[in-house]
Coordinates of C-alpha atoms in Angstrom, one line a residue:
X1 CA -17.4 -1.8 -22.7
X2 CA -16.9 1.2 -21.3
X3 CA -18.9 2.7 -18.4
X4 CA -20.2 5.6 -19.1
X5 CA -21.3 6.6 -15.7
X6 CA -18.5 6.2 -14.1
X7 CA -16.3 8.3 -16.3
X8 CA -19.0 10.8 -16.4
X9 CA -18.6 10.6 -12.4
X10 CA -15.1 11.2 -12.8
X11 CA -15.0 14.1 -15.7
X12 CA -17.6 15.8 -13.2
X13 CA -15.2 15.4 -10.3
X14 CA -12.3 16.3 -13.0
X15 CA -13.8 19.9 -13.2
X16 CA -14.9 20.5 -9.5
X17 CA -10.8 20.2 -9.1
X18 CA -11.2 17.3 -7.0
X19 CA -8.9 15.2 -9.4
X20 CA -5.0 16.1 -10.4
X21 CA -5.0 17.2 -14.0
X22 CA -2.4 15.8 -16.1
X23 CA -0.1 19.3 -17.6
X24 CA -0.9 21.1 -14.6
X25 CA 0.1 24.6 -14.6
X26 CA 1.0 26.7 -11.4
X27 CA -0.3 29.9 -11.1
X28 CA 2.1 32.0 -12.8
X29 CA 1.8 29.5 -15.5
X30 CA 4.7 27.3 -15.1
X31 CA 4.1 23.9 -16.0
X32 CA 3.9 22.1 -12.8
X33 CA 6.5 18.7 -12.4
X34 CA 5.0 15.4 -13.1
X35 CA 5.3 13.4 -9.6
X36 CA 6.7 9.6 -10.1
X37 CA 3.8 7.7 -11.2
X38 CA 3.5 4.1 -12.2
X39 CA 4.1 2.7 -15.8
X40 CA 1.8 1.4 -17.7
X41 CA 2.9 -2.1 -16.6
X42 CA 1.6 -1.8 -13.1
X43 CA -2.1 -0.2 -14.9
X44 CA -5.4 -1.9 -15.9
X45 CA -5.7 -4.8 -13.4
X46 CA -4.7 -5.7 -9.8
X47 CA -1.2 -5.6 -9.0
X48 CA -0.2 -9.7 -7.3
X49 CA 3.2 -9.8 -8.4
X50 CA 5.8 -7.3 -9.6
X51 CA 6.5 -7.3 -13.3
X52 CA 10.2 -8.4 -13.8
X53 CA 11.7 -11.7 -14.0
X54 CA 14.4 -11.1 -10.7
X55 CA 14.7 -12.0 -7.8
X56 CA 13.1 -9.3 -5.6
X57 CA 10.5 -9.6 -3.7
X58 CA 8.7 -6.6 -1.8
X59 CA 7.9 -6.8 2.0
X60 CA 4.2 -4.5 2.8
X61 CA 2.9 -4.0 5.9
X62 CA -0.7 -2.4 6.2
X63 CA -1.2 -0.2 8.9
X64 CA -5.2 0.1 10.2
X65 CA -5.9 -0.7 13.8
X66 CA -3.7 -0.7 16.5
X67 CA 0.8 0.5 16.4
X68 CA 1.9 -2.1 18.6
X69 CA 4.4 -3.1 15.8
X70 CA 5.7 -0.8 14.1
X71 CA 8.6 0.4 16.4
X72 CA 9.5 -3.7 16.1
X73 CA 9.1 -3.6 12.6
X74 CA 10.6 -0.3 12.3
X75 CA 13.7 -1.2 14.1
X76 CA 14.0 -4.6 12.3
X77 CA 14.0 -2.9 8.9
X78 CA 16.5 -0.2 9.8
X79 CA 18.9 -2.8 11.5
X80 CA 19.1 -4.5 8.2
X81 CA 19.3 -1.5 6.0
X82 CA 16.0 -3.1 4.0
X83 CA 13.0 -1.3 2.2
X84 CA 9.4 -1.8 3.1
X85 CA 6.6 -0.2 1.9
X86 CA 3.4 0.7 4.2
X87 CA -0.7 1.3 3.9
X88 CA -2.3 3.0 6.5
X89 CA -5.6 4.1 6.5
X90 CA -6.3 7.6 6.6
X91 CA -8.0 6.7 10.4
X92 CA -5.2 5.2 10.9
X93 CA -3.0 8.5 10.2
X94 CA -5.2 10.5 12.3
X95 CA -5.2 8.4 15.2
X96 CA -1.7 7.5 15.4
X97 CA 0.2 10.8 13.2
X98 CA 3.6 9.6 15.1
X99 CA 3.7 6.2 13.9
X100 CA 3.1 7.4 10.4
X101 CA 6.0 10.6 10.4
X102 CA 7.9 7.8 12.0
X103 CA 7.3 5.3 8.7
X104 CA 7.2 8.3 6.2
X105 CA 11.1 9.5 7.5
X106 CA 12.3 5.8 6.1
X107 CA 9.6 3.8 4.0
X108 CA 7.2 4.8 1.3
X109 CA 3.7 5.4 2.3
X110 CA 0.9 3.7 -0.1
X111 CA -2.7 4.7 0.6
X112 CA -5.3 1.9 2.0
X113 CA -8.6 4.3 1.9
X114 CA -9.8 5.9 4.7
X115 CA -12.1 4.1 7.0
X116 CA -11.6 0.4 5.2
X117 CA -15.5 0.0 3.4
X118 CA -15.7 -2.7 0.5
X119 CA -14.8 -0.5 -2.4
X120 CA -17.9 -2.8 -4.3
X121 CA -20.5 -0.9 -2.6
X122 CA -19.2 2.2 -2.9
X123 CA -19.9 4.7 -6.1
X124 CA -17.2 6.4 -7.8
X125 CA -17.6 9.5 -6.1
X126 CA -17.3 7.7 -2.7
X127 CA -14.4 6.0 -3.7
X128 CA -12.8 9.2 -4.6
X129 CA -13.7 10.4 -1.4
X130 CA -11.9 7.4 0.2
X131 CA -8.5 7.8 -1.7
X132 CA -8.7 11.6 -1.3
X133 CA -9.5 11.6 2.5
X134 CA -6.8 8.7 3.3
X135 CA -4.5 11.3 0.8
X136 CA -5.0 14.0 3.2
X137 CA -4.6 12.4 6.6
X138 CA -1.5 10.6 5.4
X139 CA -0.1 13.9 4.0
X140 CA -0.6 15.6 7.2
X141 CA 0.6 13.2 9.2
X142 CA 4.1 12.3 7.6
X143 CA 5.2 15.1 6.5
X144 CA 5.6 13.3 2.9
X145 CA 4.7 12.9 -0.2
X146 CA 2.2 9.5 -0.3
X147 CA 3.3 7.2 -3.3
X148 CA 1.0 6.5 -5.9
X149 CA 0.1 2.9 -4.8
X150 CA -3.4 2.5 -3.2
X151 CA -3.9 -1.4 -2.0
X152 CA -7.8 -2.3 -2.1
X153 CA -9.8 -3.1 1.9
X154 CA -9.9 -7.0 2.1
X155 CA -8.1 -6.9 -1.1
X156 CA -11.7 -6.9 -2.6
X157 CA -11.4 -5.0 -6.3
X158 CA -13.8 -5.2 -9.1
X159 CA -12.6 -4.3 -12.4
X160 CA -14.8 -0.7 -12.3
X161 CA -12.7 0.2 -9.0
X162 CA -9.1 -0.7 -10.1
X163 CA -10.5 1.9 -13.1
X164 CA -11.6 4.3 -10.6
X165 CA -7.8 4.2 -8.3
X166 CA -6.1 4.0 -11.8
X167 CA -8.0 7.2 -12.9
X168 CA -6.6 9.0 -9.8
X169 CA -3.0 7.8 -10.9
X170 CA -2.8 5.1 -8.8
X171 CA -1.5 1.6 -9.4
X172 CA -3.6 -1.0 -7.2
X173 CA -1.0 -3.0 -5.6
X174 CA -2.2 -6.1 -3.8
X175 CA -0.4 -9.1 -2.6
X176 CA 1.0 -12.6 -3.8
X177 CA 0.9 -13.9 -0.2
X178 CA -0.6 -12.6 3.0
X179 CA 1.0 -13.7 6.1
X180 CA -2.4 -13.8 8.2
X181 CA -0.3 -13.3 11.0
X182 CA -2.6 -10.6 11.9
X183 CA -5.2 -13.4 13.2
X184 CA -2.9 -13.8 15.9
X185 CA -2.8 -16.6 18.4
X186 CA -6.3 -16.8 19.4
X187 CA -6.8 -16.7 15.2
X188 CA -4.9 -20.5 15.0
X189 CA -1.5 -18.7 13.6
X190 CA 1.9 -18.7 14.8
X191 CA 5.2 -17.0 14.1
X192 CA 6.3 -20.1 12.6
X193 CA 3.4 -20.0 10.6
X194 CA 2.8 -17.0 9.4
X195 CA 6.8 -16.8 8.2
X196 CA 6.1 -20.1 6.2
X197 CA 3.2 -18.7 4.3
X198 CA 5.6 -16.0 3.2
X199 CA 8.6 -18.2 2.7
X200 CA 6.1 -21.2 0.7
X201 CA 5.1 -17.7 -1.8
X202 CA 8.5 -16.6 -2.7
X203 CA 8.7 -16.3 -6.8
X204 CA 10.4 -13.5 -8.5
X205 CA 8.5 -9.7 -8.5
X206 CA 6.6 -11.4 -5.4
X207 CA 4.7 -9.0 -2.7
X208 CA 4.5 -10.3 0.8
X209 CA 1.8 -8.7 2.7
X210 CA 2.0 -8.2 6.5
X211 CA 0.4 -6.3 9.1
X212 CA 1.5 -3.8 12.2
X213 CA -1.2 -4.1 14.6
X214 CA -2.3 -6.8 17.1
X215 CA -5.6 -8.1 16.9
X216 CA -6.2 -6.6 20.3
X217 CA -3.7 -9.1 22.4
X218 CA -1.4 -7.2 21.7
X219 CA 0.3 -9.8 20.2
X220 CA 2.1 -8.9 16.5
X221 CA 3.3 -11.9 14.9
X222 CA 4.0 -10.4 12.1
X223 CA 6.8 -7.9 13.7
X224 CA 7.9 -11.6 15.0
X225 CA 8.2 -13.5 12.1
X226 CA 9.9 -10.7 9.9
X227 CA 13.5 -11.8 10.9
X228 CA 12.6 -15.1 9.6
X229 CA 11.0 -14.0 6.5
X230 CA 14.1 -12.2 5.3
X231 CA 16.1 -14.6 6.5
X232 CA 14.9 -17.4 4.6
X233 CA 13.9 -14.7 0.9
X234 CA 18.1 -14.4 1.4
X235 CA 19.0 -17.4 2.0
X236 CA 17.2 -18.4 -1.8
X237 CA 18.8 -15.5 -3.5
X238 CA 16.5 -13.1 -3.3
X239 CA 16.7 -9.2 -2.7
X240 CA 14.2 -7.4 -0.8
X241 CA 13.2 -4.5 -3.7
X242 CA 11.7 -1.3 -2.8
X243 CA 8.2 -0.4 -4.3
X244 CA 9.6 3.2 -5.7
X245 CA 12.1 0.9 -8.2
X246 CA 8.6 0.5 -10.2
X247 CA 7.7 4.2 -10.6
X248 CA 8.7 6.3 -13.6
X249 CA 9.5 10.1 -13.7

């Protein structure tokens, strides 16, 4: 069944121009290009695995406390010649605007809301205003052009908000495996352990999520275990796939 407040939250927000229009014309009346966007494939539910049948899998970080690993995980990436794709927070992009020019001049940059709420308790119009803020910040603070992924707080969707970031054009790309090595020592994990729990979910079209920050020891065990990760994901064949692949013209 369709809910008929919600899209009459969205038509409203459609025609205060807070929404892109599909056929968008500039000023002068030129049609305006269509940005990448994702296929249909990637639409209508949360994203856990990659559609395809190879074997890729896709390394995430999410980026929404602290930066103490990104110039590790930065440097790792680059050393290798491998793709990653990131998700800050829009607080996250306004506290820490060099970190994310810094991701943005090599990786694709997803969005991961603003200020991290539950998207359940939120209406449509405050989710809007979530994706849009986090849009903004990231915008200004890379320099880029943010991809059309958007990856749910605590990974917590409900089928009305995967409609609501799939109305704005975004697929809602979550995660076959988290790490958890953002729990950190004091949190029971290890760099041994966090790599496993990647290594244990590798499957074709699978999405390993990680994290950049320390959770407050400073302490990334993530940046750590990444070596091992893509070791290993090699070792069994596997290539590490960009995000961007999955978009259409």
């Amino acid at each position: 069944m369709v809910d008929t407040g919600r899209r009459a939250a969205l038509a409203a927000l459609l025609a205060a121009g807070l929404l892109p229009c599909a056929g968008a014309r500039a000023a002068n009346g030129a049609r305006v290009p269509s940005a990448p966007h994702p296929p249909a494939s990637l639409l209508g539910s949360e994203i856990r695995r990659l559609p395809t049948s190879r074997k890729v899998v896709a390394l995430t970080f999410n980026a929404a406390w602290d930066e103490a690993g990104i110039d590790t995980v930065l440097a790792e990436l680059r050393r290798r010649g491998l793709p990653a794709t990131f998700f800050p927070t829009g607080a996250f992009a306004d506290a820490h605007p060099g970190a994310v020019r810094a991701i943005g001049a090599a990786h694709g940059l997803g969005n991961h809301s603003y200020s991290h709420p539950y998207f359940e308790d939120l209406s449509t119009a405050q989710r809007v205003q979530e994706v849009r803020r986090a849009d903004a910040a990231i915008r200004t603070a890379s320099g880029a052009e943010p991809l059309p992924f958007f990856r749910f707080p605590y990974s917590a969707t409900t089928r009305d908000s995967v409609a609501d970031v799939n109305d704005l054009g975004y697929a809602a790309i979550e995660f076959t495996a988290d790490t958890n090595g953002y729990l950190g020592p004091q949190g029971g994990m290890s760099v041994e352990a966090a790599a496993e729990r990647a290594i244990d979910a590798l499957a074709p079209g699978a999405i390993i999520q990680m994290h950049v920050g320390s959770n407050g020891d400073g302490v990334v065990l993530d940046a750590e275990a990444l070596p091992l990760i893509i070791d290993a994901a090699e070792a069994d064949g596997y290539t590490i796939t960009d995000l961007r692949a999955f978009l259409v013209p």
